[in-house]
Amino acid sequence: MITDRETELAERLIKLHDGRSYRELQELSALPKDPNDDGKITEDMYLDMCRDIENEMGALESIESIDCLPRNESKLTLWKAKYSKSDIKVFWAIGFDSETLKVQDVMVQW
């Protein structure tokens, strides 16, 4: 089950993919458990992703919860979002740390 707080955070995270909110997005994100992990999203990567979403899908219109997958120390929440330029729904998978509710994983697919 997805809590109200997780819903609020997931919706906020999806809305922050607007090309103007990199720093705020970083505040929601957990630090990598491995300091040598180079999987961190850079500001340039973030801007590229936001441009792709805007150019191909348009403006965000709605977000709907699909389900969640509990894991040992985290929870993977699944979402679908509707954008203005497409009838295709965008799939978002957002993983939260169970204790801190910091974002650990994000996957976007359309």
mmCIF file of the C-alpha atoms, coordinates in Angstrom:
data_MODEL
# 
_entry.id   MODEL 
# 
loop_
_atom_site.group_PDB 
_atom_site.id 
_atom_site.type_symbol 
_atom_site.label_atom_id 
_atom_site.label_alt_id 
_atom_site.label_comp_id 
_atom_site.label_asym_id 
_atom_site.label_entity_id 
_atom_site.label_seq_id 
_atom_site.pdbx_PDB_ins_code 
_atom_site.Cartn_x 
_atom_site.Cartn_y 
_atom_site.Cartn_z 
_atom_site.occupancy 
_atom_site.B_iso_or_equiv 
_atom_site.pdbx_formal_charge 
_atom_site.auth_seq_id 
_atom_site.auth_comp_id 
_atom_site.auth_asym_id 
_atom_site.auth_atom_id 
_atom_site.pdbx_PDB_model_num 
ATOM 1   C CA . MET A 1 1   ? 0.000  0.000  0.000   1.00 0.00 ? 1   MET A CA 1 
ATOM 2   C CA . ILE A 1 2   ? 1.217  3.474  -0.875  1.00 0.00 ? 2   ILE A CA 1 
ATOM 3   C CA . THR A 1 3   ? 0.924  5.954  1.981   1.00 0.00 ? 3   THR A CA 1 
ATOM 4   C CA . ASP A 1 4   ? -0.389 9.503  1.608   1.00 0.00 ? 4   ASP A CA 1 
ATOM 5   C CA . ARG A 1 5   ? 3.137  10.826 2.252   1.00 0.00 ? 5   ARG A CA 1 
ATOM 6   C CA . GLU A 1 6   ? 4.628  8.577  -0.461  1.00 0.00 ? 6   GLU A CA 1 
ATOM 7   C CA . THR A 1 7   ? 1.904  9.710  -2.855  1.00 0.00 ? 7   THR A CA 1 
ATOM 8   C CA . GLU A 1 8   ? 2.668  13.343 -2.080  1.00 0.00 ? 8   GLU A CA 1 
ATOM 9   C CA . LEU A 1 9   ? 6.416  12.804 -2.588  1.00 0.00 ? 9   LEU A CA 1 
ATOM 10  C CA . ALA A 1 10  ? 5.986  10.818 -5.816  1.00 0.00 ? 10  ALA A CA 1 
ATOM 11  C CA . GLU A 1 11  ? 3.662  13.424 -7.310  1.00 0.00 ? 11  GLU A CA 1 
ATOM 12  C CA . ARG A 1 12  ? 6.098  16.150 -6.306  1.00 0.00 ? 12  ARG A CA 1 
ATOM 13  C CA . LEU A 1 13  ? 9.031  14.257 -7.835  1.00 0.00 ? 13  LEU A CA 1 
ATOM 14  C CA . ILE A 1 14  ? 7.199  13.737 -11.141 1.00 0.00 ? 14  ILE A CA 1 
ATOM 15  C CA . LYS A 1 15  ? 6.174  17.408 -11.259 1.00 0.00 ? 15  LYS A CA 1 
ATOM 16  C CA . LEU A 1 16  ? 9.782  18.458 -10.551 1.00 0.00 ? 16  LEU A CA 1 
ATOM 17  C CA . HIS A 1 17  ? 10.810 17.054 -13.933 1.00 0.00 ? 17  HIS A CA 1 
ATOM 18  C CA . ASP A 1 18  ? 10.061 20.471 -15.420 1.00 0.00 ? 18  ASP A CA 1 
ATOM 19  C CA . GLY A 1 19  ? 13.624 21.547 -16.245 1.00 0.00 ? 19  GLY A CA 1 
ATOM 20  C CA . ARG A 1 20  ? 13.704 24.146 -13.454 1.00 0.00 ? 20  ARG A CA 1 
ATOM 21  C CA . SER A 1 21  ? 13.911 22.098 -10.254 1.00 0.00 ? 21  SER A CA 1 
ATOM 22  C CA . TYR A 1 22  ? 17.196 20.157 -10.157 1.00 0.00 ? 22  TYR A CA 1 
ATOM 23  C CA . ARG A 1 23  ? 18.232 21.420 -6.711  1.00 0.00 ? 23  ARG A CA 1 
ATOM 24  C CA . GLU A 1 24  ? 14.826 20.681 -5.190  1.00 0.00 ? 24  GLU A CA 1 
ATOM 25  C CA . LEU A 1 25  ? 14.915 17.220 -6.753  1.00 0.00 ? 25  LEU A CA 1 
ATOM 26  C CA . GLN A 1 26  ? 18.315 16.615 -5.151  1.00 0.00 ? 26  GLN A CA 1 
ATOM 27  C CA . GLU A 1 27  ? 16.849 17.449 -1.728  1.00 0.00 ? 27  GLU A CA 1 
ATOM 28  C CA . LEU A 1 28  ? 14.356 14.583 -2.148  1.00 0.00 ? 28  LEU A CA 1 
ATOM 29  C CA . SER A 1 29  ? 17.059 12.111 -3.176  1.00 0.00 ? 29  SER A CA 1 
ATOM 30  C CA . ALA A 1 30  ? 19.053 9.748  -0.983  1.00 0.00 ? 30  ALA A CA 1 
ATOM 31  C CA . LEU A 1 31  ? 22.823 9.821  -1.162  1.00 0.00 ? 31  LEU A CA 1 
ATOM 32  C CA . PRO A 1 32  ? 24.320 6.763  -2.885  1.00 0.00 ? 32  PRO A CA 1 
ATOM 33  C CA . LYS A 1 33  ? 25.096 3.962  -0.425  1.00 0.00 ? 33  LYS A CA 1 
ATOM 34  C CA . ASP A 1 34  ? 28.375 3.393  -2.268  1.00 0.00 ? 34  ASP A CA 1 
ATOM 35  C CA . PRO A 1 35  ? 30.393 6.648  -2.457  1.00 0.00 ? 35  PRO A CA 1 
ATOM 36  C CA . ASN A 1 36  ? 32.044 5.354  -5.654  1.00 0.00 ? 36  ASN A CA 1 
ATOM 37  C CA . ASP A 1 37  ? 28.661 4.883  -7.332  1.00 0.00 ? 37  ASP A CA 1 
ATOM 38  C CA . ASP A 1 38  ? 28.551 6.986  -10.477 1.00 0.00 ? 38  ASP A CA 1 
ATOM 39  C CA . GLY A 1 39  ? 24.822 6.412  -11.004 1.00 0.00 ? 39  GLY A CA 1 
ATOM 40  C CA . LYS A 1 40  ? 23.941 9.896  -9.738  1.00 0.00 ? 40  LYS A CA 1 
ATOM 41  C CA . ILE A 1 41  ? 21.904 12.027 -12.115 1.00 0.00 ? 41  ILE A CA 1 
ATOM 42  C CA . THR A 1 42  ? 23.807 15.166 -13.103 1.00 0.00 ? 42  THR A CA 1 
ATOM 43  C CA . GLU A 1 43  ? 22.091 18.455 -13.833 1.00 0.00 ? 43  GLU A CA 1 
ATOM 44  C CA . ASP A 1 44  ? 22.781 18.014 -17.564 1.00 0.00 ? 44  ASP A CA 1 
ATOM 45  C CA . MET A 1 45  ? 21.217 14.532 -17.508 1.00 0.00 ? 45  MET A CA 1 
ATOM 46  C CA . TYR A 1 46  ? 18.204 15.953 -15.660 1.00 0.00 ? 46  TYR A CA 1 
ATOM 47  C CA . LEU A 1 47  ? 17.782 18.769 -18.202 1.00 0.00 ? 47  LEU A CA 1 
ATOM 48  C CA . ASP A 1 48  ? 18.037 16.312 -21.116 1.00 0.00 ? 48  ASP A CA 1 
ATOM 49  C CA . MET A 1 49  ? 15.377 14.078 -19.543 1.00 0.00 ? 49  MET A CA 1 
ATOM 50  C CA . CYS A 1 50  ? 13.056 17.041 -18.946 1.00 0.00 ? 50  CYS A CA 1 
ATOM 51  C CA . ARG A 1 51  ? 13.486 18.222 -22.552 1.00 0.00 ? 51  ARG A CA 1 
ATOM 52  C CA . ASP A 1 52  ? 12.704 14.724 -23.836 1.00 0.00 ? 52  ASP A CA 1 
ATOM 53  C CA . ILE A 1 53  ? 9.548  14.521 -21.735 1.00 0.00 ? 53  ILE A CA 1 
ATOM 54  C CA . GLU A 1 54  ? 8.379  17.994 -22.791 1.00 0.00 ? 54  GLU A CA 1 
ATOM 55  C CA . ASN A 1 55  ? 9.206  17.550 -26.496 1.00 0.00 ? 55  ASN A CA 1 
ATOM 56  C CA . GLU A 1 56  ? 7.728  14.080 -26.867 1.00 0.00 ? 56  GLU A CA 1 
ATOM 57  C CA . MET A 1 57  ? 4.954  14.008 -24.281 1.00 0.00 ? 57  MET A CA 1 
ATOM 58  C CA . GLY A 1 58  ? 4.033  17.628 -23.517 1.00 0.00 ? 58  GLY A CA 1 
ATOM 59  C CA . ALA A 1 59  ? 2.839  19.061 -20.227 1.00 0.00 ? 59  ALA A CA 1 
ATOM 60  C CA . LEU A 1 60  ? 1.860  16.867 -17.289 1.00 0.00 ? 60  LEU A CA 1 
ATOM 61  C CA . GLU A 1 61  ? -1.921 16.496 -16.965 1.00 0.00 ? 61  GLU A CA 1 
ATOM 62  C CA . SER A 1 62  ? -2.487 13.749 -14.392 1.00 0.00 ? 62  SER A CA 1 
ATOM 63  C CA . ILE A 1 63  ? -0.755 11.168 -12.180 1.00 0.00 ? 63  ILE A CA 1 
ATOM 64  C CA . GLU A 1 64  ? -2.281 7.890  -11.032 1.00 0.00 ? 64  GLU A CA 1 
ATOM 65  C CA . SER A 1 65  ? -0.943 5.252  -8.651  1.00 0.00 ? 65  SER A CA 1 
ATOM 66  C CA . ILE A 1 66  ? -0.610 1.720  -10.047 1.00 0.00 ? 66  ILE A CA 1 
ATOM 67  C CA . ASP A 1 67  ? 0.849  -0.363 -7.201  1.00 0.00 ? 67  ASP A CA 1 
ATOM 68  C CA . CYS A 1 68  ? 3.834  -0.787 -4.921  1.00 0.00 ? 68  CYS A CA 1 
ATOM 69  C CA . LEU A 1 69  ? 6.430  -3.499 -4.452  1.00 0.00 ? 69  LEU A CA 1 
ATOM 70  C CA . PRO A 1 70  ? 7.792  -3.779 -0.905  1.00 0.00 ? 70  PRO A CA 1 
ATOM 71  C CA . ARG A 1 71  ? 11.502 -4.579 -0.679  1.00 0.00 ? 71  ARG A CA 1 
ATOM 72  C CA . ASN A 1 72  ? 13.749 -5.263 2.328   1.00 0.00 ? 72  ASN A CA 1 
ATOM 73  C CA . GLU A 1 73  ? 14.575 -1.676 3.266   1.00 0.00 ? 73  GLU A CA 1 
ATOM 74  C CA . SER A 1 74  ? 12.628 0.221  0.637   1.00 0.00 ? 74  SER A CA 1 
ATOM 75  C CA . LYS A 1 75  ? 9.450  0.374  -1.386  1.00 0.00 ? 75  LYS A CA 1 
ATOM 76  C CA . LEU A 1 76  ? 9.148  0.655  -5.162  1.00 0.00 ? 76  LEU A CA 1 
ATOM 77  C CA . THR A 1 77  ? 6.044  2.643  -6.093  1.00 0.00 ? 77  THR A CA 1 
ATOM 78  C CA . LEU A 1 78  ? 4.569  2.447  -9.586  1.00 0.00 ? 78  LEU A CA 1 
ATOM 79  C CA . TRP A 1 79  ? 2.740  5.307  -11.324 1.00 0.00 ? 79  TRP A CA 1 
ATOM 80  C CA . LYS A 1 80  ? 1.250  6.259  -14.671 1.00 0.00 ? 80  LYS A CA 1 
ATOM 81  C CA . ALA A 1 81  ? 1.129  9.828  -15.868 1.00 0.00 ? 81  ALA A CA 1 
ATOM 82  C CA . LYS A 1 82  ? -0.808 11.466 -18.687 1.00 0.00 ? 82  LYS A CA 1 
ATOM 83  C CA . TYR A 1 83  ? 0.789  14.235 -20.742 1.00 0.00 ? 83  TYR A CA 1 
ATOM 84  C CA . SER A 1 84  ? -0.786 16.720 -23.145 1.00 0.00 ? 84  SER A CA 1 
ATOM 85  C CA . LYS A 1 85  ? 0.836  15.643 -26.433 1.00 0.00 ? 85  LYS A CA 1 
ATOM 86  C CA . SER A 1 86  ? 0.148  11.921 -26.238 1.00 0.00 ? 86  SER A CA 1 
ATOM 87  C CA . ASP A 1 87  ? -2.505 9.349  -25.473 1.00 0.00 ? 87  ASP A CA 1 
ATOM 88  C CA . ILE A 1 88  ? 0.273  7.008  -24.322 1.00 0.00 ? 88  ILE A CA 1 
ATOM 89  C CA . LYS A 1 89  ? 0.672  6.878  -20.537 1.00 0.00 ? 89  LYS A CA 1 
ATOM 90  C CA . VAL A 1 90  ? 4.151  7.353  -19.088 1.00 0.00 ? 90  VAL A CA 1 
ATOM 91  C CA . PHE A 1 91  ? 5.299  4.742  -16.547 1.00 0.00 ? 91  PHE A CA 1 
ATOM 92  C CA . TRP A 1 92  ? 7.189  5.995  -13.495 1.00 0.00 ? 92  TRP A CA 1 
ATOM 93  C CA . ALA A 1 93  ? 8.815  3.675  -10.940 1.00 0.00 ? 93  ALA A CA 1 
ATOM 94  C CA . ILE A 1 94  ? 9.982  5.519  -7.816  1.00 0.00 ? 94  ILE A CA 1 
ATOM 95  C CA . GLY A 1 95  ? 11.835 3.754  -5.024  1.00 0.00 ? 95  GLY A CA 1 
ATOM 96  C CA . PHE A 1 96  ? 11.757 5.188  -1.499  1.00 0.00 ? 96  PHE A CA 1 
ATOM 97  C CA . ASP A 1 97  ? 13.977 4.344  1.472   1.00 0.00 ? 97  ASP A CA 1 
ATOM 98  C CA . SER A 1 98  ? 11.640 2.877  4.115   1.00 0.00 ? 98  SER A CA 1 
ATOM 99  C CA . GLU A 1 99  ? 13.068 4.912  6.999   1.00 0.00 ? 99  GLU A CA 1 
ATOM 100 C CA . THR A 1 100 ? 13.850 8.307  5.483   1.00 0.00 ? 100 THR A CA 1 
ATOM 101 C CA . LEU A 1 101 ? 11.435 8.327  2.510   1.00 0.00 ? 101 LEU A CA 1 
ATOM 102 C CA . LYS A 1 102 ? 14.311 9.687  0.414   1.00 0.00 ? 102 LYS A CA 1 
ATOM 103 C CA . VAL A 1 103 ? 14.169 8.736  -3.258  1.00 0.00 ? 103 VAL A CA 1 
ATOM 104 C CA . GLN A 1 104 ? 16.568 5.908  -4.118  1.00 0.00 ? 104 GLN A CA 1 
ATOM 105 C CA . ASP A 1 105 ? 15.500 4.956  -7.639  1.00 0.00 ? 105 ASP A CA 1 
ATOM 106 C CA . VAL A 1 106 ? 13.633 6.564  -10.510 1.00 0.00 ? 106 VAL A CA 1 
ATOM 107 C CA . MET A 1 107 ? 12.768 4.970  -13.830 1.00 0.00 ? 107 MET A CA 1 
ATOM 108 C CA . VAL A 1 108 ? 10.685 6.618  -16.545 1.00 0.00 ? 108 VAL A CA 1 
ATOM 109 C CA . GLN A 1 109 ? 9.403  4.764  -19.602 1.00 0.00 ? 109 GLN A CA 1 
ATOM 110 C CA . TRP A 1 110 ? 7.122  5.681  -22.482 1.00 0.00 ? 110 TRP A CA 1 
# 
